[in-house]
mmCIF file of the C-alpha atoms, coordinates in Angstrom:
data_MODEL
# 
_entry.id   MODEL 
# 
loop_
_atom_site.group_PDB 
_atom_site.id 
_atom_site.type_symbol 
_atom_site.label_atom_id 
_atom_site.label_alt_id 
_atom_site.label_comp_id 
_atom_site.label_asym_id 
_atom_site.label_entity_id 
_atom_site.label_seq_id 
_atom_site.pdbx_PDB_ins_code 
_atom_site.Cartn_x 
_atom_site.Cartn_y 
_atom_site.Cartn_z 
_atom_site.occupancy 
_atom_site.B_iso_or_equiv 
_atom_site.pdbx_formal_charge 
_atom_site.auth_seq_id 
_atom_site.auth_comp_id 
_atom_site.auth_asym_id 
_atom_site.auth_atom_id 
_atom_site.pdbx_PDB_model_num 
ATOM 1  C CA . MET A 1 1  ? -0.424  29.345 27.896 1.00 0.00 ? 1  MET A CA 1 
ATOM 2  C CA . PHE A 1 2  ? -0.979  27.595 24.602 1.00 0.00 ? 2  PHE A CA 1 
ATOM 3  C CA . THR A 1 3  ? -3.246  27.670 21.565 1.00 0.00 ? 3  THR A CA 1 
ATOM 4  C CA . ALA A 1 4  ? -6.223  25.336 21.259 1.00 0.00 ? 4  ALA A CA 1 
ATOM 5  C CA . TRP A 1 5  ? -8.384  24.812 18.185 1.00 0.00 ? 5  TRP A CA 1 
ATOM 6  C CA . VAL A 1 6  ? -11.942 23.484 18.425 1.00 0.00 ? 6  VAL A CA 1 
ATOM 7  C CA . MET A 1 7  ? -12.749 21.438 15.330 1.00 0.00 ? 7  MET A CA 1 
ATOM 8  C CA . ASP A 1 8  ? -16.043 20.053 14.053 1.00 0.00 ? 8  ASP A CA 1 
ATOM 9  C CA . SER A 1 9  ? -16.599 16.551 12.700 1.00 0.00 ? 9  SER A CA 1 
ATOM 10 C CA . ASP A 1 10 ? -15.525 17.716 9.213  1.00 0.00 ? 10 ASP A CA 1 
ATOM 11 C CA . GLY A 1 11 ? -12.147 18.878 10.545 1.00 0.00 ? 11 GLY A CA 1 
ATOM 12 C CA . GLU A 1 12 ? -13.002 22.566 10.177 1.00 0.00 ? 12 GLU A CA 1 
ATOM 13 C CA . VAL A 1 13 ? -11.725 24.947 12.858 1.00 0.00 ? 13 VAL A CA 1 
ATOM 14 C CA . ARG A 1 14 ? -14.734 26.495 14.598 1.00 0.00 ? 14 ARG A CA 1 
ATOM 15 C CA . LYS A 1 15 ? -12.962 28.395 17.378 1.00 0.00 ? 15 LYS A CA 1 
ATOM 16 C CA . GLN A 1 16 ? -9.375  29.258 18.281 1.00 0.00 ? 16 GLN A CA 1 
ATOM 17 C CA . PHE A 1 17 ? -8.208  30.067 21.803 1.00 0.00 ? 17 PHE A CA 1 
ATOM 18 C CA . ASP A 1 18 ? -4.801  31.764 21.782 1.00 0.00 ? 18 ASP A CA 1 
ATOM 19 C CA . ASP A 1 19 ? -4.461  32.095 25.552 1.00 0.00 ? 19 ASP A CA 1 
ATOM 20 C CA . CYS A 1 20 ? -5.660  28.677 26.687 1.00 0.00 ? 20 CYS A CA 1 
ATOM 21 C CA . MET A 1 21 ? -4.533  27.735 30.189 1.00 0.00 ? 21 MET A CA 1 
ATOM 22 C CA . GLN A 1 22 ? -6.197  24.369 30.775 1.00 0.00 ? 22 GLN A CA 1 
ATOM 23 C CA . VAL A 1 23 ? -7.892  21.555 28.873 1.00 0.00 ? 23 VAL A CA 1 
ATOM 24 C CA . SER A 1 24 ? -9.875  18.824 30.575 1.00 0.00 ? 24 SER A CA 1 
ATOM 25 C CA . VAL A 1 25 ? -12.433 16.203 29.615 1.00 0.00 ? 25 VAL A CA 1 
ATOM 26 C CA . LEU A 1 26 ? -15.542 15.777 31.729 1.00 0.00 ? 26 LEU A CA 1 
ATOM 27 C CA . SER A 1 27 ? -17.696 12.681 31.523 1.00 0.00 ? 27 SER A CA 1 
ATOM 28 C CA . GLU A 1 28 ? -21.419 12.969 30.944 1.00 0.00 ? 28 GLU A CA 1 
ATOM 29 C CA . GLU A 1 29 ? -21.966 12.122 34.625 1.00 0.00 ? 29 GLU A CA 1 
ATOM 30 C CA . GLN A 1 30 ? -19.533 14.823 35.791 1.00 0.00 ? 30 GLN A CA 1 
ATOM 31 C CA . MET A 1 31 ? -21.240 17.378 33.563 1.00 0.00 ? 31 MET A CA 1 
ATOM 32 C CA . GLN A 1 32 ? -24.671 16.440 34.918 1.00 0.00 ? 32 GLN A CA 1 
ATOM 33 C CA . MET A 1 33 ? -23.439 16.827 38.500 1.00 0.00 ? 33 MET A CA 1 
ATOM 34 C CA . LYS A 1 34 ? -21.333 19.998 38.122 1.00 0.00 ? 34 LYS A CA 1 
ATOM 35 C CA . TYR A 1 35 ? -22.815 21.874 35.164 1.00 0.00 ? 35 TYR A CA 1 
ATOM 36 C CA . PRO A 1 36 ? -26.419 20.803 34.441 1.00 0.00 ? 36 PRO A CA 1 
ATOM 37 C CA . GLU A 1 37 ? -27.183 24.294 33.125 1.00 0.00 ? 37 GLU A CA 1 
ATOM 38 C CA . ILE A 1 38 ? -24.496 23.887 30.425 1.00 0.00 ? 38 ILE A CA 1 
ATOM 39 C CA . ILE A 1 39 ? -26.051 20.632 29.206 1.00 0.00 ? 39 ILE A CA 1 
ATOM 40 C CA . ASP A 1 40 ? -29.474 22.318 29.177 1.00 0.00 ? 40 ASP A CA 1 
ATOM 41 C CA . ALA A 1 41 ? -28.148 25.321 27.232 1.00 0.00 ? 41 ALA A CA 1 
ATOM 42 C CA . ILE A 1 42 ? -26.125 23.339 24.666 1.00 0.00 ? 42 ILE A CA 1 
ATOM 43 C CA . GLY A 1 43 ? -28.623 20.504 24.411 1.00 0.00 ? 43 GLY A CA 1 
ATOM 44 C CA . TYR A 1 44 ? -26.223 17.532 24.174 1.00 0.00 ? 44 TYR A CA 1 
ATOM 45 C CA . THR A 1 45 ? -25.705 14.862 26.799 1.00 0.00 ? 45 THR A CA 1 
ATOM 46 C CA . SER A 1 46 ? -22.179 13.756 25.999 1.00 0.00 ? 46 SER A CA 1 
ATOM 47 C CA . ASN A 1 47 ? -18.676 13.856 27.370 1.00 0.00 ? 47 ASN A CA 1 
ATOM 48 C CA . TYR A 1 48 ? -17.432 17.435 27.184 1.00 0.00 ? 48 TYR A CA 1 
ATOM 49 C CA . VAL A 1 49 ? -14.094 19.118 26.740 1.00 0.00 ? 49 VAL A CA 1 
ATOM 50 C CA . CYS A 1 50 ? -13.564 22.174 28.925 1.00 0.00 ? 50 CYS A CA 1 
ATOM 51 C CA . LEU A 1 51 ? -11.129 24.826 27.720 1.00 0.00 ? 51 LEU A CA 1 
ATOM 52 C CA . VAL A 1 52 ? -10.139 27.572 30.151 1.00 0.00 ? 52 VAL A CA 1 
ATOM 53 C CA . ASP A 1 53 ? -8.743  30.863 28.873 1.00 0.00 ? 53 ASP A CA 1 
ATOM 54 C CA . SER A 1 54 ? -8.634  34.424 30.233 1.00 0.00 ? 54 SER A CA 1 
ATOM 55 C CA . GLN A 1 55 ? -12.403 34.713 29.670 1.00 0.00 ? 55 GLN A CA 1 
ATOM 56 C CA . GLY A 1 56 ? -13.186 31.623 31.776 1.00 0.00 ? 56 GLY A CA 1 
ATOM 57 C CA . PRO A 1 57 ? -14.314 28.073 30.948 1.00 0.00 ? 57 PRO A CA 1 
ATOM 58 C CA . HIS A 1 58 ? -15.757 27.080 27.564 1.00 0.00 ? 58 HIS A CA 1 
ATOM 59 C CA . PHE A 1 59 ? -17.539 23.746 27.060 1.00 0.00 ? 59 PHE A CA 1 
ATOM 60 C CA . TYR A 1 60 ? -17.809 21.713 23.855 1.00 0.00 ? 60 TYR A CA 1 
ATOM 61 C CA . PRO A 1 61 ? -19.551 18.328 23.509 1.00 0.00 ? 61 PRO A CA 1 
ATOM 62 C CA . LEU A 1 62 ? -17.136 15.653 22.291 1.00 0.00 ? 62 LEU A CA 1 
ATOM 63 C CA . TYR A 1 63 ? -20.036 14.126 20.375 1.00 0.00 ? 63 TYR A CA 1 
ATOM 64 C CA . VAL A 1 64 ? -19.679 17.041 17.909 1.00 0.00 ? 64 VAL A CA 1 
ATOM 65 C CA . TYR A 1 65 ? -16.246 18.624 18.447 1.00 0.00 ? 65 TYR A CA 1 
ATOM 66 C CA . SER A 1 66 ? -12.609 17.708 18.987 1.00 0.00 ? 66 SER A CA 1 
ATOM 67 C CA . VAL A 1 67 ? -9.721  19.839 20.231 1.00 0.00 ? 67 VAL A CA 1 
ATOM 68 C CA . ASN A 1 68 ? -6.165  20.190 18.962 1.00 0.00 ? 68 ASN A CA 1 
ATOM 69 C CA . ILE A 1 69 ? -3.533  21.958 21.025 1.00 0.00 ? 69 ILE A CA 1 
ATOM 70 C CA . GLY A 1 70 ? -0.210  23.429 20.084 1.00 0.00 ? 70 GLY A CA 1 
# 
């Protein structure tokens, strides 16, 4: 496990995951095929980063956010 920080376009940390187990990037097409309900709920068609921790997967549009790991 590792720590992952979700950062906004200003470089501010918006969320920290202390027990992150996996990080992956999904293209817009992959998101539309696998998780259309996530795109509908968040409202951004973009590439997404998926962080998986003990609570399950969390999705953030790369149009708005970036992720640092450590």
